[in-house]
XYZ file of C-alpha atoms in Angstrom:
333
model
C -18.655 48.903 -7.136
C -18.778 45.068 -5.568
C -17.124 41.741 -7.508
C -20.055 40.612 -8.551
C -21.116 43.631 -10.581
C -18.079 43.988 -11.809
C -18.379 40.110 -13.258
C -21.937 40.637 -14.693
C -19.921 44.333 -16.130
C -17.656 41.670 -18.209
C -19.750 39.535 -19.197
C -20.744 41.900 -21.287
C -17.671 43.168 -22.492
C -16.522 39.167 -23.045
C -19.415 37.162 -23.713
C -21.313 36.689 -26.879
C -24.710 38.304 -27.675
C -27.012 35.586 -27.292
C -25.233 34.743 -23.971
C -27.450 34.222 -21.001
C -25.319 38.258 -18.584
C -26.035 36.886 -15.152
C -27.516 40.962 -14.410
C -30.233 40.037 -16.543
C -31.606 36.543 -15.158
C -35.279 36.189 -14.936
C -34.880 35.506 -11.200
C -36.376 33.155 -8.412
C -39.212 32.187 -7.336
C -38.599 33.378 -3.860
C -35.967 37.223 -4.138
C -33.080 36.836 -2.325
C -30.579 39.423 -1.183
C -27.720 39.332 -3.894
C -24.285 37.828 -3.257
C -21.144 40.712 -3.200
C -18.795 38.026 -4.732
C -21.412 35.422 -6.808
C -23.576 36.151 -9.642
C -26.764 34.113 -9.065
C -25.660 31.281 -11.436
C -22.055 31.963 -9.472
C -24.691 31.129 -6.787
C -26.452 28.063 -8.175
C -23.849 25.976 -8.908
C -22.104 26.345 -5.391
C -25.735 24.825 -4.535
C -25.766 21.759 -6.636
C -21.817 21.003 -5.356
C -22.524 21.656 -1.478
C -26.584 19.424 -2.540
C -26.685 15.802 -0.595
C -28.655 15.489 -3.856
C -24.631 16.068 -5.316
C -22.532 14.405 -3.313
C -25.531 10.738 -3.142
C -24.763 10.953 -6.983
C -21.380 9.118 -6.431
C -23.096 5.209 -5.362
C -25.811 5.504 -8.186
C -25.309 2.922 -10.947
C -24.374 4.440 -14.671
C -24.963 1.774 -16.432
C -23.720 -1.689 -15.526
C -25.234 -2.802 -12.186
C -22.169 -4.650 -10.933
C -19.272 -3.016 -12.407
C -16.210 -5.779 -11.064
C -13.627 -2.870 -10.985
C -12.959 0.258 -10.049
C -12.912 2.275 -13.155
C -16.835 1.751 -14.283
C -18.985 5.658 -14.767
C -21.129 6.553 -12.432
C -24.119 9.110 -12.100
C -21.338 11.276 -10.810
C -18.494 10.385 -12.642
C -21.439 10.668 -15.925
C -22.545 13.917 -14.388
C -18.955 16.216 -14.040
C -18.316 14.667 -18.064
C -20.735 16.024 -19.181
C -19.805 19.644 -17.180
C -16.594 18.996 -19.250
C -17.381 19.075 -21.630
C -20.430 21.213 -22.353
C -17.626 24.460 -20.921
C -15.962 23.647 -23.419
C -18.648 24.437 -25.364
C -19.755 27.485 -23.847
C -16.439 28.863 -22.822
C -15.277 28.079 -27.197
C -19.292 30.082 -27.898
C -18.414 32.567 -25.729
C -21.518 31.709 -24.034
C -22.047 32.052 -19.628
C -19.989 29.254 -18.242
C -21.552 29.540 -14.851
C -24.977 29.247 -15.953
C -24.230 25.971 -18.167
C -21.611 24.549 -15.758
C -24.983 25.011 -13.060
C -27.389 23.205 -15.106
C -24.872 20.439 -15.877
C -24.451 20.055 -12.115
C -27.740 19.786 -11.232
C -29.274 18.011 -14.419
C -29.456 14.158 -12.982
C -30.220 14.574 -9.350
C -33.673 13.466 -9.619
C -31.987 9.383 -11.146
C -33.253 6.740 -9.064
C -30.435 3.700 -8.320
C -29.467 1.283 -10.489
C -29.406 3.368 -13.404
C -32.402 3.828 -16.054
C -33.631 0.405 -15.141
C -34.524 1.584 -11.300
C -36.282 4.942 -13.470
C -38.299 2.038 -15.070
C -39.381 0.381 -12.371
C -40.609 3.336 -10.438
C -41.608 4.465 -13.333
C -43.804 1.364 -13.676
C -44.911 1.528 -9.762
C -45.825 4.966 -8.613
C -49.210 5.707 -10.194
C -47.838 9.089 -11.274
C -44.896 7.498 -13.290
C -41.491 9.013 -13.249
C -39.222 10.980 -15.194
C -35.032 11.257 -14.007
C -34.983 15.392 -15.781
C -38.987 16.243 -13.556
C -37.760 14.556 -10.004
C -34.630 16.116 -11.013
C -36.235 19.519 -10.560
C -38.215 18.273 -7.816
C -34.859 18.064 -5.918
C -33.716 21.299 -6.428
C -37.189 23.235 -6.439
C -38.794 21.117 -2.899
C -36.216 18.010 -1.829
C -33.290 19.367 -1.242
C -33.258 20.629 2.371
C -31.358 24.294 2.983
C -31.192 25.200 6.748
C -34.470 25.696 7.743
C -36.417 25.312 4.555
C -36.627 23.255 1.379
C -35.753 23.647 -1.823
C -32.786 25.461 -3.518
C -34.095 28.561 -5.079
C -32.868 28.273 -8.014
C -32.951 30.737 -11.105
C -34.720 30.091 -13.631
C -32.746 29.220 -16.150
C -31.111 26.622 -14.235
C -34.335 25.509 -13.640
C -35.452 25.364 -17.292
C -31.733 23.856 -18.196
C -32.768 20.863 -15.739
C -35.952 20.057 -16.295
C -35.472 20.433 -20.358
C -32.093 18.235 -20.754
C -34.147 15.533 -22.273
C -37.524 15.221 -23.329
C -39.531 16.852 -25.826
C -39.493 20.839 -24.861
C -35.514 23.066 -25.731
C -34.484 24.778 -22.700
C -34.716 28.818 -23.787
C -31.263 29.313 -23.394
C -28.484 28.550 -25.393
C -26.531 27.424 -21.908
C -29.307 24.404 -21.235
C -29.011 23.914 -24.663
C -25.472 23.024 -24.228
C -26.236 20.382 -21.998
C -28.703 19.225 -23.240
C -26.649 18.055 -26.208
C -23.499 17.622 -23.808
C -25.352 14.669 -21.917
C -25.034 13.104 -24.779
C -22.273 12.734 -26.604
C -20.762 12.373 -23.605
C -22.819 8.697 -22.213
C -22.524 7.620 -25.925
C -18.919 7.857 -25.896
C -18.335 7.252 -22.226
C -19.944 4.326 -21.905
C -18.612 3.157 -25.033
C -15.572 3.056 -23.109
C -16.777 1.415 -20.137
C -17.942 -1.673 -22.640
C -14.740 -1.761 -24.076
C -13.446 -2.767 -20.794
C -15.570 -5.109 -19.684
C -15.500 -6.681 -23.162
C -18.837 -6.425 -24.018
C -18.005 -5.062 -27.266
C -14.611 -4.620 -29.213
C -13.186 -1.710 -30.660
C -13.458 -4.360 -34.412
C -17.369 -4.438 -32.926
C -18.763 -0.143 -33.521
C -19.890 0.559 -36.812
C -16.885 0.765 -39.433
C -18.597 3.746 -40.958
C -18.832 6.210 -37.317
C -15.374 4.857 -36.884
C -13.970 6.484 -40.177
C -16.629 10.021 -39.642
C -15.762 10.428 -35.490
C -12.705 8.715 -34.763
C -11.442 5.483 -33.131
C -10.889 6.390 -29.366
C -12.629 8.015 -26.607
C -10.758 11.622 -26.931
C -11.264 11.580 -31.136
C -15.137 11.186 -31.332
C -15.530 13.620 -28.109
C -12.969 16.099 -29.764
C -14.528 15.484 -33.502
C -18.409 15.959 -32.423
C -17.543 19.307 -30.026
C -15.399 21.139 -33.088
C -18.317 20.153 -34.909
C -20.617 21.735 -32.580
C -19.075 24.597 -32.094
C -18.164 25.305 -36.440
C -22.646 24.842 -36.505
C -23.235 26.797 -33.368
C -21.256 29.856 -33.551
C -23.269 33.052 -33.742
C -26.294 31.103 -33.271
C -29.549 31.449 -31.746
C -29.304 27.935 -31.543
C -27.143 25.132 -30.652
C -26.680 22.385 -33.434
C -24.621 19.924 -35.145
C -23.889 19.145 -39.347
C -26.087 16.183 -40.069
C -23.573 14.190 -41.047
C -22.096 14.467 -36.903
C -25.751 14.135 -36.199
C -26.337 11.351 -38.176
C -23.840 9.247 -36.776
C -24.106 10.235 -33.136
C -27.147 8.804 -33.130
C -26.018 5.292 -35.074
C -23.582 4.670 -32.233
C -26.160 5.847 -29.712
C -28.865 3.192 -31.026
C -25.611 0.707 -31.458
C -24.891 1.141 -28.147
C -28.804 0.880 -27.562
C -29.147 -2.844 -29.290
C -25.451 -3.764 -28.431
C -25.128 -2.121 -24.566
C -27.153 -0.951 -23.197
C -30.256 -3.674 -23.646
C -27.502 -6.685 -23.431
C -28.259 -8.726 -21.442
C -24.036 -9.135 -21.064
C -23.997 -6.212 -19.340
C -27.543 -6.683 -17.760
C -28.386 -10.065 -16.511
C -31.915 -11.354 -16.108
C -31.582 -12.416 -12.557
C -29.522 -8.618 -11.517
C -32.859 -7.102 -13.866
C -35.526 -9.094 -11.969
C -33.386 -8.225 -8.634
C -33.653 -4.721 -9.072
C -37.386 -4.437 -9.912
C -37.694 -6.445 -6.932
C -35.938 -4.276 -4.533
C -37.700 -1.279 -6.288
C -41.083 -2.685 -5.963
C -40.797 -4.268 -2.578
C -39.964 -0.782 -0.685
C -42.254 1.097 -2.143
C -44.904 -1.446 -1.447
C -43.648 -1.622 2.206
C -43.983 2.154 2.979
C -46.709 2.314 1.289
C -48.113 -0.166 3.820
C -45.965 1.211 6.709
C -45.855 5.361 6.474
C -45.018 5.318 9.430
C -41.871 4.030 8.724
C -40.817 6.534 6.078
C -37.470 9.052 7.511
C -39.032 12.074 9.623
C -38.587 14.242 6.570
C -41.099 12.799 4.177
C -43.254 12.321 6.729
C -43.514 15.977 7.141
C -43.672 17.151 3.936
C -46.638 14.216 3.482
C -49.732 16.466 3.883
C -48.509 18.604 1.741
C -47.520 16.457 -1.076
C -49.501 13.283 -0.452
C -47.922 9.852 0.935
C -47.285 7.992 -2.334
C -45.531 10.690 -4.072
C -43.657 11.438 -0.838
C -42.523 7.169 -1.275
C -41.507 8.458 -4.863
C -39.730 11.019 -3.684
C -37.720 8.822 -1.020
C -36.684 5.097 -3.023
C -36.017 7.688 -5.833
C -33.473 9.412 -3.784
C -31.577 5.687 -2.427
C -27.838 5.440 -3.701
C -27.282 1.123 -5.206
C -26.195 0.430 -2.216
C -28.530 1.999 0.750
C -31.647 0.002 -1.442
C -30.218 -2.969 -1.680
C -28.858 -2.832 2.457
C -32.771 -1.969 3.648
C -34.348 -3.985 1.238
C -32.214 -7.373 2.915
C -32.616 -5.609 6.322
C -36.721 -5.452 5.631
C -36.631 -9.008 4.018
C -33.847 -10.806 5.114
C -34.885 -14.023 3.224
C -35.520 -12.150 -0.291
């Protein structure tokens, strides 16, 4: 028996009946020879971590468009925090940690530069619209180079979890459901932390009933929500919170939208206007001069069409790459 087979056997011994077992994966679109050491979910995780799309998350905005300081979250640190929370929940519930981590690490690979504002403006400009979860799936299926091929050829369980970490449909695995709610737990709480650091809000500004129910610190709130989630999901066929915890978490989310995400102290009108100008101008530029697209996108134009390739290129940019490219193309802008 090789190491992978041994790991697959141990999953049946130690994981909950509801857990996704590596040996029972629905598989990859293109069949591959099995690894002697790693399970399929472990291989998926490794492919994501070693991808260029994953590294680019380091230089993509989470919330603050131009933070002054080194400690504000980026799209990469958000991804790592989601993975940490999700793995803790999966371990507590005896679910598949490798699958959970792979989904968590890949869930935001398709995010645009400049956070959700970049997503909004690209959605407005691209005829087909834009959703970062759909783009994340596109990255792992078609865009990320892997040798002479394109796409990571991930298992269906990971692809499903990435696509459905947000939106109307729920992942078919419990591990994917864990990532879906861990994403919300992470961003609400770390965005509160960043907003406090930036003095956009003060501790006294948080809704008093939320503080009483969930805790007054970053650590306390996450601990409360994770404990509630694991206690209410143990042994069940779905990942759920208690109605009370869900109510207060969503109330905090609404508070953040009203006081932080849409705050002009966080995103000034001139910053938002510049982000829109950069996204739209770059899109317009490549539509008028498709020969200027990088070679890798020109090669895909026949398959996907020009506008789809332009969207892929713009969405894949980091904040600083987009700013520098715009400045070079439009020096008077």
